[in-house]
Short mmCIF file of C-alpha atoms in Angstrom, two decimals:
data_model
loop_
_atom_site.label_atom_id
_atom_site.label_comp_id
_atom_site.label_asym_id
_atom_site.label_seq_id
_atom_site.Cartn_x
_atom_site.Cartn_y
_atom_site.Cartn_z
CA UNK A 1 -11.99 -17.82 21.78
CA UNK A 2 -9.23 -15.44 22.70
CA UNK A 3 -5.57 -16.45 22.63
CA UNK A 4 -3.89 -17.99 25.64
CA UNK A 5 -0.31 -16.83 25.24
CA UNK A 6 1.63 -16.32 28.49
CA UNK A 7 1.02 -12.57 28.51
CA UNK A 8 -2.70 -12.81 27.87
CA UNK A 9 -3.21 -15.50 30.50
CA UNK A 10 -4.04 -13.70 33.69
CA UNK A 11 -1.74 -14.39 36.59
CA UNK A 12 -3.98 -12.64 39.08
CA UNK A 13 -7.75 -12.24 39.22
CA UNK A 14 -8.29 -15.29 37.00
CA UNK A 15 -11.98 -15.32 37.89
CA UNK A 16 -12.28 -11.96 36.13
CA UNK A 17 -10.96 -13.22 32.80
CA UNK A 18 -13.26 -13.46 29.80
CA UNK A 19 -12.20 -15.72 27.00
CA UNK A 20 -14.83 -15.13 24.36
CA UNK A 21 -13.91 -13.09 21.30
CA UNK A 22 -17.31 -11.34 21.52
CA UNK A 23 -16.35 -10.01 24.95
CA UNK A 24 -13.30 -8.38 23.37
CA UNK A 25 -15.40 -6.83 20.60
CA UNK A 26 -17.93 -5.55 23.14
CA UNK A 27 -15.27 -3.77 25.24
CA UNK A 28 -13.59 -2.27 22.18
CA UNK A 29 -16.79 -1.23 20.42
CA UNK A 30 -18.13 0.53 23.52
CA UNK A 31 -14.97 2.62 23.94
CA UNK A 32 -13.97 6.03 22.69
CA UNK A 33 -10.23 6.20 23.31
CA UNK A 34 -7.53 3.70 24.19
CA UNK A 35 -4.21 4.03 26.00
CA UNK A 36 -1.39 3.08 23.65
CA UNK A 37 1.80 1.84 25.27
CA UNK A 38 5.07 1.92 23.37
CA UNK A 39 8.70 1.59 24.40
CA UNK A 40 10.77 4.63 23.47
CA UNK A 41 14.45 4.46 24.36
CA UNK A 42 13.84 1.61 26.77
CA UNK A 43 11.20 3.58 28.66
CA UNK A 44 7.43 3.03 28.46
CA UNK A 45 5.23 5.80 27.08
CA UNK A 46 1.45 5.68 27.51
CA UNK A 47 -0.54 7.92 25.19
CA UNK A 48 -4.33 8.36 25.04
CA UNK A 49 -5.49 8.11 21.44
CA UNK A 50 -8.41 7.21 19.20
CA UNK A 51 -8.90 3.83 17.54
CA UNK A 52 -11.27 1.90 15.36
CA UNK A 53 -11.96 -1.77 14.73
CA UNK A 54 -12.65 -3.66 11.51
CA UNK A 55 -13.10 -7.36 12.12
CA UNK A 56 -10.02 -8.62 13.91
CA UNK A 57 -7.89 -5.59 13.23
CA UNK A 58 -7.54 -2.49 15.38
CA UNK A 59 -6.57 0.74 13.64
CA UNK A 60 -4.62 3.60 15.23
CA UNK A 61 -3.56 6.83 13.63
CA UNK A 62 -1.40 9.80 14.18
CA UNK A 63 0.64 12.43 12.49
CA UNK A 64 3.51 10.94 10.53
CA UNK A 65 5.71 13.05 12.85
CA UNK A 66 4.39 11.78 16.21
CA UNK A 67 6.99 10.28 18.54
CA UNK A 68 4.59 7.61 19.82
CA UNK A 69 3.92 6.30 16.30
CA UNK A 70 7.59 6.33 15.38
CA UNK A 71 8.34 4.32 18.50
CA UNK A 72 5.40 2.05 17.80
CA UNK A 73 6.56 1.39 14.29
CA UNK A 74 9.77 -0.18 15.51
CA UNK A 75 8.45 -2.45 18.21
CA UNK A 76 5.57 -4.11 19.93
CA UNK A 77 2.78 -2.13 21.51
CA UNK A 78 0.13 -2.70 24.13
CA UNK A 79 -3.28 -1.13 23.62
CA UNK A 80 -5.60 -0.95 26.63
CA UNK A 81 -9.25 0.09 26.61
CA UNK A 82 -10.87 0.55 30.01
CA UNK A 83 -14.44 1.25 31.09
CA UNK A 84 -14.76 2.22 34.74
CA UNK A 85 -18.26 1.17 35.82
CA UNK A 86 -18.29 1.85 39.54
CA UNK A 87 -16.48 2.12 42.84
CA UNK A 88 -16.78 -0.97 45.02
CA UNK A 89 -17.19 0.12 48.62
CA UNK A 90 -16.34 -2.71 50.99
CA UNK A 91 -16.47 -3.04 54.76
CA UNK A 92 -12.68 -3.11 54.90
CA UNK A 93 -10.21 -0.74 53.27
CA UNK A 94 -8.39 -3.77 51.84
CA UNK A 95 -11.35 -5.02 49.81
CA UNK A 96 -12.18 -1.72 48.14
CA UNK A 97 -12.14 -2.17 44.39
CA UNK A 98 -13.64 -0.94 41.14
CA UNK A 99 -16.08 -2.47 38.69
CA UNK A 100 -14.69 -2.29 35.20
CA UNK A 101 -14.37 -3.86 31.78
CA UNK A 102 -10.95 -3.75 30.16
CA UNK A 103 -9.19 -5.18 27.15
CA UNK A 104 -5.45 -5.42 26.52
CA UNK A 105 -4.05 -6.14 23.08
CA UNK A 106 -0.42 -6.96 22.40
CA UNK A 107 1.23 -7.01 19.03
CA UNK A 108 3.57 -5.61 16.45
CA UNK A 109 1.61 -3.02 14.50
CA UNK A 110 1.87 -2.85 10.73
CA UNK A 111 2.11 0.48 8.94
CA UNK A 112 -0.80 0.55 6.50
CA UNK A 113 0.41 1.29 2.97
CA UNK A 114 -2.54 0.19 0.85
CA UNK A 115 -4.58 3.35 0.04
CA UNK A 116 -7.93 1.59 0.43
CA UNK A 117 -7.08 0.11 3.81
CA UNK A 118 -5.59 3.46 4.87
CA UNK A 119 -8.89 5.19 4.13
CA UNK A 120 -10.96 2.40 5.71
CA UNK A 121 -8.83 2.61 8.85
CA UNK A 122 -9.30 6.36 9.14
CA UNK A 123 -13.00 5.95 8.59
CA UNK A 124 -13.19 3.35 11.38
CA UNK A 125 -11.28 5.62 13.77
CA UNK A 126 -13.53 8.61 13.01
CA UNK A 127 -16.72 6.54 13.25
CA UNK A 128 -15.65 5.08 16.59
CA UNK A 129 -15.65 8.59 18.10
CA UNK A 130 -18.40 10.09 16.01
CA UNK A 131 -20.69 7.59 14.26
CA UNK A 132 -22.24 8.99 11.09
CA UNK A 133 -19.75 11.82 10.70
CA UNK A 134 -17.56 10.29 7.98
CA UNK A 135 -20.29 10.56 5.36
CA UNK A 136 -21.52 13.93 6.64
CA UNK A 137 -18.31 15.94 6.43
CA UNK A 138 -15.65 16.88 3.91
CA UNK A 139 -13.55 13.79 3.14
CA UNK A 140 -9.76 13.91 3.51
CA UNK A 141 -7.69 15.40 0.72
CA UNK A 142 -4.68 13.64 -0.73
CA UNK A 143 -2.43 15.94 1.27
CA UNK A 144 -4.29 15.22 4.53
CA UNK A 145 -4.08 11.48 3.88
CA UNK A 146 -0.34 11.74 3.28
CA UNK A 147 0.09 13.52 6.62
CA UNK A 148 -1.71 10.81 8.59
CA UNK A 149 -0.09 7.48 9.36
CA UNK A 150 -2.39 4.53 10.05
CA UNK A 151 -1.24 1.49 12.00
CA UNK A 152 -2.99 -1.87 11.94
CA UNK A 153 -2.82 -4.09 15.01
CA UNK A 154 -4.07 -7.66 14.92
CA UNK A 155 -6.47 -8.67 17.68
CA UNK A 156 -4.87 -12.13 17.74
CA UNK A 157 -3.27 -11.64 21.15
CA UNK A 158 -5.69 -10.06 23.58
CA UNK A 159 -7.13 -10.47 27.04
CA UNK A 160 -10.35 -9.19 28.59
CA UNK A 161 -11.02 -8.62 32.25
CA UNK A 162 -14.34 -7.76 33.85
CA UNK A 163 -15.31 -7.10 37.45
CA UNK A 164 -18.93 -6.48 38.36
CA UNK A 165 -21.19 -6.83 41.36
CA UNK A 166 -21.00 -6.05 45.06
CA UNK A 167 -17.88 -6.11 47.25
CA UNK A 168 -16.43 -9.39 48.44
CA UNK A 169 -15.53 -8.97 52.09
CA UNK A 170 -13.92 -11.27 54.60
CA UNK A 171 -16.49 -13.58 56.20
CA UNK A 172 -16.14 -12.03 59.66
CA UNK A 173 -16.59 -8.47 58.33
CA UNK A 174 -20.14 -8.96 57.02
CA UNK A 175 -21.51 -8.44 60.54
CA UNK A 176 -19.87 -5.00 60.86
CA UNK A 177 -22.35 -2.08 60.89
CA UNK A 178 -20.73 -0.54 57.81
CA UNK A 179 -22.60 0.38 54.63
CA UNK A 180 -21.27 -1.57 51.66
CA UNK A 181 -22.18 -1.56 48.02
CA UNK A 182 -21.34 -0.06 44.66
CA UNK A 183 -21.32 3.57 43.58
CA UNK A 184 -22.01 3.28 39.83
CA UNK A 185 -20.33 5.53 37.29
CA UNK A 186 -21.87 6.49 33.98
CA UNK A 187 -20.54 8.35 31.00
CA UNK A 188 -23.21 10.55 29.47
CA UNK A 189 -23.39 12.96 26.58
CA UNK A 190 -24.13 16.60 27.23
CA UNK A 191 -26.06 18.94 24.97
CA UNK A 192 -24.23 19.53 21.66
CA UNK A 193 -22.38 22.87 21.68
CA UNK A 194 -22.49 24.53 18.24
CA UNK A 195 -19.27 26.10 16.98
CA UNK A 196 -19.77 29.89 17.35
CA UNK A 197 -18.01 30.24 14.00
CA UNK A 198 -20.82 28.52 12.09
CA UNK A 199 -21.89 30.86 9.30
CA UNK A 200 -25.37 29.40 8.80
CA UNK A 201 -28.08 28.39 11.27
CA UNK A 202 -27.84 24.63 11.00
CA UNK A 203 -29.77 22.12 13.06
CA UNK A 204 -27.84 19.49 14.98
CA UNK A 205 -27.87 16.48 12.62
CA UNK A 206 -29.89 13.49 13.75
CA UNK A 207 -26.85 11.17 13.96
CA UNK A 208 -25.36 13.51 16.58
CA UNK A 209 -28.55 14.50 18.42
CA UNK A 210 -29.75 10.91 18.67
CA UNK A 211 -26.69 9.46 20.37
CA UNK A 212 -27.85 7.57 23.41
CA UNK A 213 -27.63 9.39 26.70
CA UNK A 214 -25.58 6.75 28.44
CA UNK A 215 -22.61 5.15 26.75
CA UNK A 216 -19.84 2.75 27.62
CA UNK B 1 6.46 25.06 36.99
CA UNK B 2 6.68 21.60 35.51
CA UNK B 3 9.93 20.09 34.31
CA UNK B 4 11.15 20.58 30.76
CA UNK B 5 13.10 17.39 30.15
CA UNK B 6 13.14 16.15 26.54
CA UNK B 7 10.36 13.63 27.15
CA UNK B 8 8.06 16.08 28.90
CA UNK B 9 8.54 18.77 26.27
CA UNK B 10 5.81 18.27 23.72
CA UNK B 11 6.98 17.73 20.18
CA UNK B 12 3.48 18.04 18.75
CA UNK B 13 0.51 20.12 19.86
CA UNK B 14 2.73 22.54 21.78
CA UNK B 15 -0.18 24.99 22.09
CA UNK B 16 -1.95 22.40 24.23
CA UNK B 17 0.82 22.13 26.80
CA UNK B 18 0.29 23.42 30.33
CA UNK B 19 3.34 24.17 32.37
CA UNK B 20 1.94 25.06 35.77
CA UNK B 21 2.28 22.55 38.58
CA UNK B 22 -1.30 23.33 39.65
CA UNK B 23 -2.55 22.11 36.26
CA UNK B 24 -0.88 18.77 36.97
CA UNK B 25 -2.47 18.56 40.43
CA UNK B 26 -5.88 19.45 38.97
CA UNK B 27 -5.76 16.67 36.37
CA UNK B 28 -4.54 14.09 38.90
CA UNK B 29 -6.91 15.09 41.69
CA UNK B 30 -9.96 14.93 39.40
CA UNK B 31 -9.13 11.39 38.24
CA UNK B 32 -10.17 7.99 39.50
CA UNK B 33 -7.79 5.60 37.75
CA UNK B 34 -4.58 5.93 35.78
CA UNK B 35 -3.00 3.82 33.07
CA UNK B 36 0.35 2.51 34.28
CA UNK B 37 2.90 1.66 31.61
CA UNK B 38 5.79 -0.67 32.38
CA UNK B 39 8.26 -2.57 30.23
CA UNK B 40 8.14 -6.32 30.80
CA UNK B 41 10.57 -8.39 28.76
CA UNK B 42 11.15 -5.51 26.36
CA UNK B 43 7.43 -5.18 25.65
CA UNK B 44 5.17 -2.42 26.95
CA UNK B 45 2.30 -3.35 29.27
CA UNK B 46 -0.46 -0.84 30.05
CA UNK B 47 -2.55 -1.58 33.12
CA UNK B 48 -5.48 0.43 34.50
CA UNK B 49 -5.02 0.94 38.24
CA UNK B 50 -5.83 3.19 41.17
CA UNK B 51 -3.54 5.91 42.48
CA UNK B 52 -3.32 8.63 45.09
CA UNK B 53 -1.33 11.83 45.46
CA UNK B 54 0.37 13.33 48.50
CA UNK B 55 2.17 16.54 47.63
CA UNK B 56 4.60 15.81 44.83
CA UNK B 57 4.43 12.04 45.15
CA UNK B 58 2.05 9.69 43.38
CA UNK B 59 1.28 6.39 45.07
CA UNK B 60 0.37 3.16 43.29
CA UNK B 61 -0.38 -0.19 44.84
CA UNK B 62 -0.86 -3.78 43.98
CA UNK B 63 -0.51 -7.27 45.22
CA UNK B 64 3.09 -8.13 46.00
CA UNK B 65 2.62 -10.85 43.37
CA UNK B 66 1.40 -8.66 40.48
CA UNK B 67 3.45 -8.85 37.29
CA UNK B 68 2.99 -5.16 36.54
CA UNK B 69 4.44 -4.14 39.90
CA UNK B 70 7.34 -6.55 39.61
CA UNK B 71 8.16 -5.14 36.20
CA UNK B 72 7.71 -1.60 37.52
CA UNK B 73 10.05 -2.25 40.38
CA UNK B 74 12.92 -2.95 38.03
CA UNK B 75 12.56 -0.04 35.66
CA UNK B 76 11.00 3.26 34.76
CA UNK B 77 7.27 3.66 34.37
CA UNK B 78 4.90 6.07 32.68
CA UNK B 79 1.65 6.94 34.42
CA UNK B 80 -1.06 8.59 32.33
CA UNK B 81 -4.31 10.08 33.63
CA UNK B 82 -6.83 11.13 30.98
CA UNK B 83 -10.16 12.94 31.17
CA UNK B 84 -12.15 12.82 27.95
CA UNK B 85 -14.33 15.94 27.93
CA UNK B 86 -15.95 15.86 24.50
CA UNK B 87 -15.88 14.90 20.86
CA UNK B 88 -14.85 17.72 18.55
CA UNK B 89 -16.96 17.55 15.40
CA UNK B 90 -15.34 19.47 12.58
CA UNK B 91 -16.41 20.24 9.03
CA UNK B 92 -13.71 17.95 7.69
CA UNK B 93 -12.91 14.37 8.73
CA UNK B 94 -9.26 15.40 9.15
CA UNK B 95 -9.96 18.00 11.86
CA UNK B 96 -12.07 15.79 14.07
CA UNK B 97 -10.58 15.67 17.53
CA UNK B 98 -11.39 15.28 21.21
CA UNK B 99 -11.41 17.71 24.10
CA UNK B 100 -9.42 16.30 26.97
CA UNK B 101 -7.13 16.91 29.91
CA UNK B 102 -4.25 14.51 30.37
CA UNK B 103 -1.14 14.16 32.48
CA UNK B 104 1.88 11.94 31.88
CA UNK B 105 4.41 11.21 34.59
CA UNK B 106 7.73 9.51 33.99
CA UNK B 107 10.00 8.12 36.64
CA UNK B 108 11.61 5.27 38.49
CA UNK B 109 9.20 4.27 41.25
CA UNK B 110 10.47 3.55 44.73
CA UNK B 111 9.12 0.61 46.74
CA UNK B 112 7.78 2.11 49.95
CA UNK B 113 9.29 0.37 52.98
CA UNK B 114 8.55 2.81 55.79
CA UNK B 115 5.36 1.57 57.56
CA UNK B 116 3.95 5.08 58.05
CA UNK B 117 4.41 6.06 54.42
CA UNK B 118 3.04 2.67 53.33
CA UNK B 119 -0.16 3.31 55.29
CA UNK B 120 -0.38 6.94 54.12
CA UNK B 121 0.02 5.81 50.50
CA UNK B 122 -2.75 3.23 50.82
CA UNK B 123 -4.98 5.81 52.45
CA UNK B 124 -4.36 8.26 49.60
CA UNK B 125 -5.17 5.59 46.99
CA UNK B 126 -8.40 4.60 48.77
CA UNK B 127 -9.47 8.21 49.32
CA UNK B 128 -8.84 9.07 45.66
CA UNK B 129 -11.52 6.53 44.64
CA UNK B 130 -13.75 6.84 47.66
CA UNK B 131 -13.27 10.01 49.74
CA UNK B 132 -14.23 9.52 53.37
CA UNK B 133 -14.12 5.74 53.27
CA UNK B 134 -10.75 5.23 54.97
CA UNK B 135 -12.03 6.43 58.35
CA UNK B 136 -15.42 4.74 57.91
CA UNK B 137 -14.32 1.16 57.32
CA UNK B 138 -12.20 -1.52 58.96
CA UNK B 139 -8.53 -0.52 58.66
CA UNK B 140 -6.02 -2.93 57.13
CA UNK B 141 -4.60 -5.71 59.27
CA UNK B 142 -0.89 -6.39 59.49
CA UNK B 143 -1.35 -9.35 57.15
CA UNK B 144 -3.25 -7.26 54.59
CA UNK B 145 -0.56 -4.58 54.70
CA UNK B 146 2.13 -7.19 54.11
CA UNK B 147 0.27 -8.45 51.03
CA UNK B 148 0.06 -4.99 49.45
CA UNK B 149 3.06 -3.36 47.82
CA UNK B 150 3.05 0.43 47.56
CA UNK B 151 5.14 2.28 45.02
CA UNK B 152 6.01 5.97 45.24
CA UNK B 153 6.55 7.93 42.04
CA UNK B 154 7.92 11.46 42.12
CA UNK B 155 5.97 14.06 40.15
CA UNK B 156 9.26 15.73 39.20
CA UNK B 157 9.02 14.75 35.52
CA UNK B 158 5.53 15.33 34.18
CA UNK B 159 3.67 16.95 31.33
CA UNK B 160 0.09 18.15 31.05
CA UNK B 161 -1.89 18.56 27.86
CA UNK B 162 -5.33 20.16 27.51
CA UNK B 163 -7.58 20.68 24.49
CA UNK B 164 -10.81 22.56 24.85
CA UNK B 165 -13.17 24.59 22.71
CA UNK B 166 -14.70 24.28 19.24
CA UNK B 167 -13.13 22.64 16.19
CA UNK B 168 -10.42 24.39 14.24
CA UNK B 169 -11.18 23.93 10.55
CA UNK B 170 -9.40 24.97 7.42
CA UNK B 171 -10.30 28.53 6.46
CA UNK B 172 -12.12 27.54 3.27
CA UNK B 173 -14.24 24.91 5.09
CA UNK B 174 -16.06 27.36 7.37
CA UNK B 175 -18.47 28.22 4.56
CA UNK B 176 -19.57 24.58 4.14
CA UNK B 177 -23.15 23.88 5.22
CA UNK B 178 -21.97 21.33 7.79
CA UNK B 179 -22.88 21.41 11.48
CA UNK B 180 -19.78 21.75 13.62
CA UNK B 181 -19.27 21.89 17.35
CA UNK B 182 -18.55 19.83 20.42
CA UNK B 183 -20.46 16.89 21.85
CA UNK B 184 -19.58 17.12 25.56
CA UNK B 185 -18.99 14.03 27.69
CA UNK B 186 -19.63 13.89 31.40
CA UNK B 187 -18.92 11.27 34.00
CA UNK B 188 -21.71 11.09 36.54
CA UNK B 189 -22.45 9.00 39.61
CA UNK B 190 -25.45 6.71 39.65
CA UNK B 191 -27.58 5.86 42.65
CA UNK B 192 -25.59 3.87 45.27
CA UNK B 193 -26.38 0.14 45.04
CA UNK B 194 -26.42 -1.47 48.50
CA UNK B 195 -24.70 -4.85 48.85
CA UNK B 196 -27.54 -7.43 49.09
CA UNK B 197 -25.44 -9.18 51.73
CA UNK B 198 -25.77 -6.31 54.22
CA UNK B 199 -27.10 -7.79 57.46
CA UNK B 200 -28.52 -4.53 58.86
CA UNK B 201 -30.60 -1.76 57.27
CA UNK B 202 -27.99 0.98 57.02
CA UNK B 203 -28.45 4.36 55.40
CA UNK B 204 -26.04 5.39 52.69
CA UNK B 205 -23.43 7.46 54.56
CA UNK B 206 -23.35 11.16 53.80
CA UNK B 207 -19.80 11.05 52.37
CA UNK B 208 -21.04 8.62 49.70
CA UNK B 209 -24.51 10.07 49.09
CA UNK B 210 -23.20 13.61 48.82
CA UNK B 211 -20.66 13.02 46.08
CA UNK B 212 -21.27 15.56 43.38
CA UNK B 213 -23.29 14.44 40.39
CA UNK B 214 -20.68 15.38 37.83
CA UNK B 215 -17.04 14.55 38.31
CA UNK B 216 -13.84 14.82 36.33
#
């Protein structure tokens, strides 16, 4: 079960709330980037960034010099992962909507200092974007590790919201001669584009070539 | 030209900054949803939501009862729109990255009170998600309009960041026998799914059927 703190208990759209921890994992594991919200000088700052999950911990990373991580280190953050699944086309302008799956996580991130957890966090972040790459490429040097801060955020306080299915119109609008339904959205992989600077003729590795066509 | 206030001047990744106002419009106009950041009780809150643009104003909407809008009404917000274009697969774990286009807008939103601007804002938000729908469906009633708050956010303070192209590896890594390149991501429309509750056999309208296959 997910937490039910005041800020993870939905005020609006209650019927869209999911309360199972597996729903949270599913939204996070299907994502590629999150939007990290921090407060910097009293003002919110929303930054798209990579992430990875190990159990009930979310890992974020960034240069040790990044403003968003400095701000995040001193206060609570909100991490949101959103999958947009379709546009909901209703018979009335008012009932237009979107189908989506989203997760919001609140918490005070912890700067990872343990070298093993630091490496595991970076691995999780890399594998989230590019499964199979960590073991296929040159591992980080000591200098590269020192330049990369890793933050750990507990998944203790999180909410999940899902909307799916056709529009919900006002009773009297169903008789209108207006097409209604859902225009689905899919995220698909294109054909891998080799780096023109490759010095040898290398085949696209299976773990890249075999990624499923439709994700999210 | 875009503004060059301290918070829209990139500290990191300067070479990725775009400073032309048209670059901002292009990122916004190609998007479907944004991530709205507000500060609620000192804590950031990042909410996925629709938006629309008219000239140099961004419009956001929500129920008059939504917590995110109430919070936004009392303070500054950050609106971020992100297009993820590909995964950048480098020869080293450290240089893995993503290709993307993103825009961040900072400002104090204004609650729209003028009825004409209120309607124009709602139209822009609907048309951003579903072009052509506003004139094809039942327009909002007075009661529906009263239940929907519209916020106007000036595009005066904004930054745009773009990364494209192959990985940039360390000089000595180019000789490694490791495949490198970009795995492109595309967002595509699926086949329109008619609402099973439609009472008449209606064809999918041209403005829906003709949406281009690839967006973003």
